[in-house]
mmCIF file of C-alpha atoms in Angstrom:
data_model
loop_
_atom_site.group_PDB
_atom_site.id
_atom_site.type_symbol
_atom_site.label_atom_id
_atom_site.label_comp_id
_atom_site.label_asym_id
_atom_site.label_seq_id
_atom_site.Cartn_x
_atom_site.Cartn_y
_atom_site.Cartn_z
ATOM 1 C CA MET T 10 -0.173 0.075 -0.007
ATOM 2 C CA ALA T 11 2.188 2.992 -1.273
ATOM 3 C CA THR T 12 -0.118 5.577 0.454
ATOM 4 C CA THR T 13 0.947 8.254 2.699
ATOM 5 C CA ALA T 14 -2.673 8.742 4.189
ATOM 6 C CA PRO T 15 -2.756 8.557 7.946
ATOM 7 C CA ASP T 16 -4.191 5.329 9.238
ATOM 8 C CA VAL T 17 -7.197 6.766 10.978
ATOM 9 C CA LEU T 18 -7.800 3.241 12.874
ATOM 10 C CA PHE T 19 -4.448 2.796 14.102
ATOM 11 C CA ASN T 20 -5.132 4.090 17.601
ATOM 12 C CA LEU T 21 -8.490 1.917 17.917
ATOM 13 C CA ARG T 22 -6.620 -1.197 16.479
ATOM 14 C CA ASN T 23 -3.657 -0.851 18.918
ATOM 15 C CA ASN T 24 -6.188 -0.376 21.603
ATOM 16 C CA PHE T 25 -8.078 -3.616 20.803
ATOM 17 C CA TYR T 26 -4.609 -5.697 20.298
ATOM 18 C CA LEU T 27 -3.219 -4.635 23.747
ATOM 19 C CA GLY T 28 -6.725 -5.400 25.585
ATOM 20 C CA ALA T 29 -7.842 -1.722 26.206
ATOM 21 C CA TYR T 30 -11.146 -2.768 25.127
ATOM 22 C CA GLN T 31 -13.200 0.060 26.905
ATOM 23 C CA ALA T 32 -10.648 2.549 25.478
ATOM 24 C CA ALA T 33 -11.098 1.151 22.145
ATOM 25 C CA ILE T 34 -15.159 1.547 22.425
ATOM 26 C CA ASN T 35 -14.572 5.094 24.070
ATOM 27 C CA THR T 36 -12.430 6.472 21.027
ATOM 28 C CA SER T 37 -14.382 4.757 18.181
ATOM 29 C CA ASP T 38 -16.272 7.767 17.249
ATOM 30 C CA ILE T 39 -14.106 8.823 14.306
ATOM 31 C CA PRO T 40 -15.538 11.250 11.529
ATOM 32 C CA ASN T 41 -15.219 10.935 7.547
ATOM 33 C CA LEU T 42 -14.685 7.195 7.650
ATOM 34 C CA SER T 43 -14.908 5.618 4.180
ATOM 35 C CA GLU T 44 -17.210 2.554 4.021
ATOM 36 C CA ASP T 45 -14.604 0.046 4.439
ATOM 37 C CA ASP T 46 -13.293 1.791 7.512
ATOM 38 C CA VAL T 47 -16.557 1.926 9.006
ATOM 39 C CA ILE T 48 -17.030 -1.569 8.721
ATOM 40 C CA GLU T 49 -13.522 -2.268 10.270
ATOM 41 C CA ARG T 50 -14.239 0.259 12.997
ATOM 42 C CA ASP T 51 -17.654 -1.499 13.682
ATOM 43 C CA CYS T 52 -16.116 -4.946 13.679
ATOM 44 C CA LEU T 53 -13.278 -3.847 16.173
ATOM 45 C CA VAL T 54 -15.869 -2.244 18.471
ATOM 46 C CA TYR T 55 -18.032 -5.097 18.664
ATOM 47 C CA ARG T 56 -15.056 -7.472 19.188
ATOM 48 C CA SER T 57 -14.259 -5.275 22.401
ATOM 49 C CA TYR T 58 -17.795 -5.595 23.431
ATOM 50 C CA ILE T 59 -17.205 -9.449 23.099
ATOM 51 C CA ALA T 60 -14.086 -9.510 24.901
ATOM 52 C CA LEU T 61 -15.603 -7.525 27.838
ATOM 53 C CA GLY T 62 -18.443 -10.169 27.786
ATOM 54 C CA SER T 63 -21.200 -8.004 26.335
ATOM 55 C CA TYR T 64 -22.309 -10.701 24.144
ATOM 56 C CA GLN T 65 -26.027 -9.918 24.085
ATOM 57 C CA LEU T 66 -25.474 -6.499 22.911
ATOM 58 C CA VAL T 67 -23.251 -7.639 19.831
ATOM 59 C CA ILE T 68 -26.274 -10.238 19.125
ATOM 60 C CA ASN T 69 -28.935 -7.369 19.611
ATOM 61 C CA GLU T 70 -27.307 -4.803 17.516
ATOM 62 C CA ILE T 71 -25.714 -6.644 14.576
ATOM 63 C CA ASP T 72 -28.856 -7.501 12.230
ATOM 64 C CA SER T 73 -29.447 -9.387 9.027
ATOM 65 C CA SER T 74 -28.621 -6.774 6.647
ATOM 66 C CA ALA T 75 -24.883 -5.917 8.238
ATOM 67 C CA ALA T 76 -21.968 -6.939 6.313
ATOM 68 C CA THR T 77 -20.270 -10.234 6.186
ATOM 69 C CA PRO T 78 -17.491 -9.206 8.555
ATOM 70 C CA LEU T 79 -20.178 -7.982 10.911
ATOM 71 C CA GLN T 80 -22.077 -11.337 10.797
ATOM 72 C CA ALA T 81 -19.065 -13.305 11.323
ATOM 73 C CA VAL T 82 -18.511 -11.162 14.540
ATOM 74 C CA LYS T 83 -22.133 -11.917 15.593
ATOM 75 C CA LEU T 84 -21.449 -15.773 15.073
ATOM 76 C CA LEU T 85 -18.447 -15.363 17.746
ATOM 77 C CA ALA T 86 -20.861 -13.517 20.202
ATOM 78 C CA LEU T 87 -23.452 -16.309 19.614
ATOM 79 C CA TYR T 88 -20.879 -19.102 19.921
ATOM 80 C CA LEU T 89 -19.282 -17.482 23.366
ATOM 81 C CA PHE T 90 -22.918 -16.688 24.859
ATOM 82 C CA SER T 91 -24.086 -20.065 25.342
ATOM 83 C CA SER T 92 -22.761 -23.366 24.996
ATOM 84 C CA ASP T 93 -26.312 -24.261 23.649
ATOM 85 C CA ASN T 94 -25.527 -22.360 20.737
ATOM 86 C CA LYS T 95 -22.443 -24.100 19.690
ATOM 87 C CA GLU T 96 -23.728 -26.410 17.117
ATOM 88 C CA SER T 97 -25.984 -24.140 15.390
ATOM 89 C CA THR T 98 -23.345 -21.378 15.301
ATOM 90 C CA ILE T 99 -20.531 -23.881 13.949
ATOM 91 C CA SER T 100 -23.193 -25.073 11.368
ATOM 92 C CA SER T 101 -23.952 -21.364 10.431
ATOM 93 C CA LEU T 102 -19.993 -20.678 10.300
ATOM 94 C CA LYS T 103 -19.464 -23.508 7.704
ATOM 95 C CA GLU T 104 -22.246 -22.350 5.511
ATOM 96 C CA TYR T 105 -20.734 -18.811 5.303
ATOM 97 C CA LEU T 106 -17.143 -20.409 4.559
ATOM 98 C CA GLY T 107 -18.734 -22.549 1.889
ATOM 99 C CA ASP T 108 -20.135 -19.452 0.197
ATOM 100 C CA ALA T 109 -17.928 -18.728 -2.702
ATOM 101 C CA ALA T 110 -18.980 -15.096 -2.675
ATOM 102 C CA ILE T 111 -17.946 -14.282 1.059
ATOM 103 C CA GLY T 112 -16.093 -17.669 2.122
ATOM 104 C CA ASN T 113 -12.590 -15.856 1.851
ATOM 105 C CA ASN T 114 -13.428 -12.851 3.845
ATOM 106 C CA PRO T 115 -10.342 -12.158 6.229
ATOM 107 C CA ILE T 116 -12.421 -11.595 9.270
ATOM 108 C CA LEU T 117 -14.713 -14.495 8.422
ATOM 109 C CA ARG T 118 -11.683 -16.566 8.327
ATOM 110 C CA LEU T 119 -10.310 -15.101 11.469
ATOM 111 C CA ILE T 120 -13.513 -15.859 13.518
ATOM 112 C CA ALA T 121 -13.451 -19.267 12.143
ATOM 113 C CA GLY T 122 -9.965 -19.550 13.338
ATOM 114 C CA THR T 123 -10.907 -18.321 16.581
ATOM 115 C CA ILE T 124 -13.876 -20.403 17.108
ATOM 116 C CA PHE T 125 -12.218 -23.549 15.860
ATOM 117 C CA MET T 126 -9.324 -22.817 18.101
ATOM 118 C CA HIS T 127 -11.777 -22.691 21.056
ATOM 119 C CA GLU T 128 -13.231 -25.950 20.079
ATOM 120 C CA GLN T 129 -9.451 -27.121 19.943
ATOM 121 C CA ASP T 130 -9.788 -28.353 16.679
ATOM 122 C CA TYR T 131 -6.641 -27.070 15.495
ATOM 123 C CA ASN T 132 -6.262 -28.444 11.777
ATOM 124 C CA GLU T 133 -9.655 -27.266 11.178
ATOM 125 C CA ALA T 134 -8.743 -23.622 12.368
ATOM 126 C CA LEU T 135 -5.732 -23.750 10.152
ATOM 127 C CA LYS T 136 -7.565 -24.668 6.873
ATOM 128 C CA HIS T 137 -9.222 -20.988 7.519
ATOM 129 C CA THR T 138 -6.257 -19.128 8.473
ATOM 130 C CA ASN T 139 -3.062 -20.670 7.002
ATOM 131 C CA ALA T 140 -3.251 -18.613 3.946
ATOM 132 C CA GLY T 141 -2.749 -15.399 6.318
ATOM 133 C CA GLY T 142 -3.338 -12.308 4.166
ATOM 134 C CA THR T 143 -3.687 -9.846 7.298
ATOM 135 C CA MET T 144 -1.652 -9.248 10.409
ATOM 136 C CA GLU T 145 -4.290 -10.637 12.670
ATOM 137 C CA LEU T 146 -4.657 -13.812 10.622
ATOM 138 C CA TYR T 147 -0.890 -14.332 10.955
ATOM 139 C CA ALA T 148 -0.868 -13.628 14.588
ATOM 140 C CA LEU T 149 -3.770 -16.195 15.113
ATOM 141 C CA ASN T 150 -1.865 -18.601 13.154
ATOM 142 C CA VAL T 151 1.581 -18.025 15.369
ATOM 143 C CA HIS T 152 -1.050 -18.665 18.393
ATOM 144 C CA ILE T 153 -2.578 -21.813 17.051
ATOM 145 C CA PHE T 154 0.931 -23.351 16.108
ATOM 146 C CA LEU T 155 2.290 -22.596 19.561
ATOM 147 C CA LYS T 156 -1.069 -24.322 20.941
ATOM 148 C CA MET T 157 -0.032 -27.445 18.559
ATOM 149 C CA ASN T 158 3.377 -27.161 20.126
ATOM 150 C CA ARG T 159 4.929 -26.391 16.648
ATOM 151 C CA SER T 160 7.075 -23.411 17.625
ATOM 152 C CA ASP T 161 9.041 -24.334 14.286
ATOM 153 C CA TYR T 162 5.946 -23.179 12.294
ATOM 154 C CA ALA T 163 4.976 -20.547 14.570
ATOM 155 C CA GLU T 164 8.375 -19.090 13.913
ATOM 156 C CA LYS T 165 8.000 -19.170 10.076
ATOM 157 C CA GLN T 166 4.625 -17.156 10.391
ATOM 158 C CA LEU T 167 6.346 -14.593 12.718
ATOM 159 C CA ARG T 168 9.192 -14.163 9.986
ATOM 160 C CA VAL T 169 6.335 -13.259 7.511
ATOM 161 C CA MET T 170 4.921 -10.821 10.100
ATOM 162 C CA GLN T 171 8.350 -9.166 10.466
ATOM 163 C CA GLN T 172 9.068 -8.649 6.842
ATOM 164 C CA ILE T 173 5.752 -6.952 6.546
ATOM 165 C CA ASP T 174 6.191 -4.636 9.575
ATOM 166 C CA GLU T 175 8.475 -5.739 12.406
ATOM 167 C CA ASP T 176 7.470 -2.660 14.555
ATOM 168 C CA HIS T 177 3.690 -3.576 14.287
ATOM 169 C CA THR T 178 2.140 -4.202 17.867
ATOM 170 C CA LEU T 179 0.809 -7.942 16.691
ATOM 171 C CA THR T 180 4.376 -8.643 15.643
ATOM 172 C CA GLN T 181 5.777 -7.548 18.896
ATOM 173 C CA LEU T 182 3.137 -9.565 20.718
ATOM 174 C CA ALA T 183 3.819 -12.779 18.415
ATOM 175 C CA THR T 184 7.285 -12.605 19.100
ATOM 176 C CA ALA T 185 6.735 -12.319 23.037
ATOM 177 C CA TRP T 186 4.470 -15.623 22.633
ATOM 178 C CA LEU T 187 6.883 -17.474 20.610
ATOM 179 C CA ASN T 188 10.068 -16.280 23.266
ATOM 180 C CA LEU T 189 7.653 -17.698 25.895
ATOM 181 C CA ALA T 190 7.206 -20.914 24.342
ATOM 182 C CA VAL T 191 10.901 -21.337 23.429
ATOM 183 C CA GLY T 192 11.790 -20.382 27.047
ATOM 184 C CA GLY T 193 15.505 -19.907 28.462
ATOM 185 C CA SER T 194 17.038 -16.507 27.671
ATOM 186 C CA LYS T 195 14.209 -15.824 25.200
ATOM 187 C CA ILE T 196 12.028 -15.204 28.516
ATOM 188 C CA GLN T 197 13.750 -11.912 29.086
ATOM 189 C CA GLU T 198 13.309 -10.652 25.546
ATOM 190 C CA ALA T 199 9.602 -11.385 26.106
ATOM 191 C CA TYR T 200 9.723 -9.492 29.151
ATOM 192 C CA LEU T 201 11.193 -6.271 27.469
ATOM 193 C CA ILE T 202 8.453 -6.473 24.996
ATOM 194 C CA PHE T 203 5.865 -6.222 27.504
ATOM 195 C CA GLN T 204 7.885 -3.494 29.610
ATOM 196 C CA ASP T 205 7.894 -1.492 26.230
ATOM 197 C CA PHE T 206 4.308 -1.770 25.808
ATOM 198 C CA SER T 207 3.764 -0.831 29.434
ATOM 199 C CA GLU T 208 5.696 2.537 28.679
ATOM 200 C CA LYS T 209 4.283 3.143 25.676
ATOM 201 C CA TYR T 210 0.558 2.605 26.201
ATOM 202 C CA GLN T 211 -2.088 2.438 28.814
ATOM 203 C CA MET T 212 -1.560 -0.586 30.969
ATOM 204 C CA THR T 213 -4.053 -3.600 30.425
ATOM 205 C CA SER T 214 -4.567 -6.774 32.145
ATOM 206 C CA LEU T 215 -3.099 -8.267 28.814
ATOM 207 C CA ILE T 216 0.317 -6.658 29.253
ATOM 208 C CA LEU T 217 0.404 -7.091 33.010
ATOM 209 C CA ASN T 218 -0.310 -10.824 32.498
ATOM 210 C CA GLY T 219 2.589 -10.819 29.893
ATOM 211 C CA LYS T 220 4.795 -9.384 32.447
ATOM 212 C CA ALA T 221 3.630 -11.844 35.290
ATOM 213 C CA VAL T 222 3.937 -15.027 33.002
ATOM 214 C CA CYS T 223 7.451 -13.997 32.348
ATOM 215 C CA CYS T 224 8.303 -13.411 35.828
ATOM 216 C CA MET T 225 7.052 -16.682 36.731
ATOM 217 C CA HIS T 226 9.070 -18.458 33.957
ATOM 218 C CA MET T 227 11.972 -16.614 35.551
ATOM 219 C CA GLY T 228 11.040 -17.815 39.085
ATOM 220 C CA ASN T 229 10.203 -14.018 40.289
ATOM 221 C CA PHE T 230 7.093 -15.256 41.949
ATOM 222 C CA ASP T 231 6.826 -12.108 44.072
ATOM 223 C CA GLU T 232 7.018 -9.679 41.377
ATOM 224 C CA ALA T 233 4.735 -11.982 39.497
ATOM 225 C CA GLU T 234 2.130 -11.709 41.928
ATOM 226 C CA SER T 235 2.208 -7.642 42.430
ATOM 227 C CA PHE T 236 1.734 -7.352 38.429
ATOM 228 C CA LEU T 237 -1.466 -9.942 38.605
ATOM 229 C CA LEU T 238 -2.861 -8.173 41.668
ATOM 230 C CA GLU T 239 -2.855 -4.872 39.682
ATOM 231 C CA ALA T 240 -4.460 -6.881 36.756
ATOM 232 C CA LEU T 241 -6.971 -7.984 39.305
ATOM 233 C CA ASN T 242 -7.780 -4.579 40.053
ATOM 234 C CA LYS T 243 -8.589 -3.622 36.473
ATOM 235 C CA ASP T 244 -10.773 -6.637 35.583
ATOM 236 C CA ALA T 245 -11.583 -8.946 38.526
ATOM 237 C CA LYS T 246 -13.101 -11.529 36.408
ATOM 238 C CA ASP T 247 -10.289 -11.865 33.669
ATOM 239 C CA ARG T 248 -9.727 -15.420 33.450
ATOM 240 C CA GLU T 249 -5.847 -15.281 32.625
ATOM 241 C CA THR T 250 -5.427 -13.193 35.733
ATOM 242 C CA LEU T 251 -7.379 -15.591 37.751
ATOM 243 C CA ALA T 252 -5.501 -18.671 36.588
ATOM 244 C CA ASN T 253 -2.148 -17.070 36.636
ATOM 245 C CA LEU T 254 -2.826 -16.105 40.186
ATOM 246 C CA VAL T 255 -3.777 -19.557 41.069
ATOM 247 C CA VAL T 256 -0.406 -21.107 39.926
ATOM 248 C CA CYS T 257 1.424 -18.001 41.475
ATOM 249 C CA SER T 258 -0.071 -18.587 44.918
ATOM 250 C CA LEU T 259 0.556 -22.351 44.698
ATOM 251 C CA HIS T 260 4.199 -21.472 44.427
ATOM 252 C CA LEU T 261 4.285 -19.098 46.899
ATOM 253 C CA GLY T 262 2.492 -21.347 49.250
ATOM 254 C CA LYS T 263 -0.526 -18.871 49.492
ATOM 255 C CA PRO T 264 -4.063 -19.945 49.530
ATOM 256 C CA SER T 265 -5.380 -20.312 45.856
ATOM 257 C CA ALA T 266 -9.073 -21.535 46.624
ATOM 258 C CA ARG T 267 -10.704 -18.260 46.186
ATOM 259 C CA PHE T 268 -8.981 -17.212 42.655
ATOM 260 C CA LEU T 269 -9.853 -20.969 41.608
ATOM 261 C CA SER T 270 -13.457 -20.675 42.779
ATOM 262 C CA GLN T 271 -13.493 -17.135 40.765
ATOM 263 C CA LEU T 272 -12.118 -18.784 37.612
ATOM 264 C CA LYS T 273 -14.542 -21.581 37.718
ATOM 265 C CA LEU T 274 -17.322 -18.858 37.547
ATOM 266 C CA SER T 275 -15.498 -16.746 34.841
ATOM 267 C CA ASP T 276 -14.432 -19.872 32.859
ATOM 268 C CA PRO T 277 -15.604 -23.377 33.824
ATOM 269 C CA GLU T 278 -13.969 -24.925 30.854
ATOM 270 C CA HIS T 279 -10.393 -23.630 31.890
ATOM 271 C CA LEU T 280 -7.609 -26.296 32.083
ATOM 272 C CA LEU T 281 -6.892 -25.500 35.556
ATOM 273 C CA VAL T 282 -10.494 -25.867 36.673
ATOM 274 C CA LYS T 283 -10.676 -29.142 34.876
ATOM 275 C CA ARG T 284 -7.663 -30.570 36.176
ATOM 276 C CA GLY T 285 -8.918 -29.764 39.558
ATOM 277 C CA LEU T 286 -5.407 -28.343 40.722
ATOM 278 C CA THR T 287 -4.546 -28.571 44.370
ATOM 279 C CA ALA T 288 -1.362 -27.272 46.079
ATOM 280 C CA GLU T 289 -0.085 -30.827 46.328
ATOM 281 C CA GLU T 290 -0.027 -31.204 42.559
ATOM 282 C CA ASN T 291 2.887 -30.989 40.781
ATOM 283 C CA PHE T 292 3.803 -27.327 40.092
ATOM 284 C CA ASP T 293 5.352 -27.944 36.980
ATOM 285 C CA ARG T 294 2.132 -29.254 35.331
ATOM 286 C CA ALA T 295 0.426 -25.901 36.548
ATOM 287 C CA LEU T 296 3.030 -23.718 35.189
ATOM 288 C CA GLN T 297 2.432 -25.393 31.708
ATOM 289 C CA THR T 298 -0.960 -24.008 31.278
ATOM 290 C CA VAL T 299 0.475 -20.391 31.675
ATOM 291 C CA GLY T 300 1.439 -18.294 28.457
#
């Protein structure tokens, strides 16, 4: 794109990527947007509402006349809103994906990847995301490959992102995820990425959890706990924060039952909840669920 026009959605996108969802919603009233920008803006706003758990608002506001990307976002809201919706949502999703006129839409493919990743059907997710095409799709590919313990493939996707834009927030985030997966001396590099975000942008649960997970991998549990308690102040229901606090508390020999019961309410399907972790359980297994 050889254009010098300013990227009017940059701040909105950046807030969304870094987990500043309310800030993304609050700054979304941008004048003189093109038709495509309006659709992208609305998708980001509705995805921010979804991230905040406001599924019903999204379901109510997106009607059947809305553009394909918005229909895809509505499917994500329906999928997450109730487990009763899962089968019908996945069936609608497959119908959309099979429609030659819209099946290749990048947001539809992104939502498909997200839903199938939730289903832990990584091969199905990759069917729709692997071709990439947008920074979000490449970043999702990195995420999926790391879930499959294929850091070699994740690294190839990351290289593509670095060639497009090394300084892009998603490239930096994907670098941090990969560094955490590789471990060792790379953990410090991941920490510095989250530290850089916290100096440049609004502090969010996502950034604080990133710093905390790095600290836990480096054995700095007291420091990790302080980041996590700060994140808990920002969002008391955030599942990542609660899960990380369970692991951190176990290691510090502090009671973790309250965090675990809060996690059960926020995310009954979470690995830590399903495993019924107790303080006696091998800590290394707990740490594997982090990051």
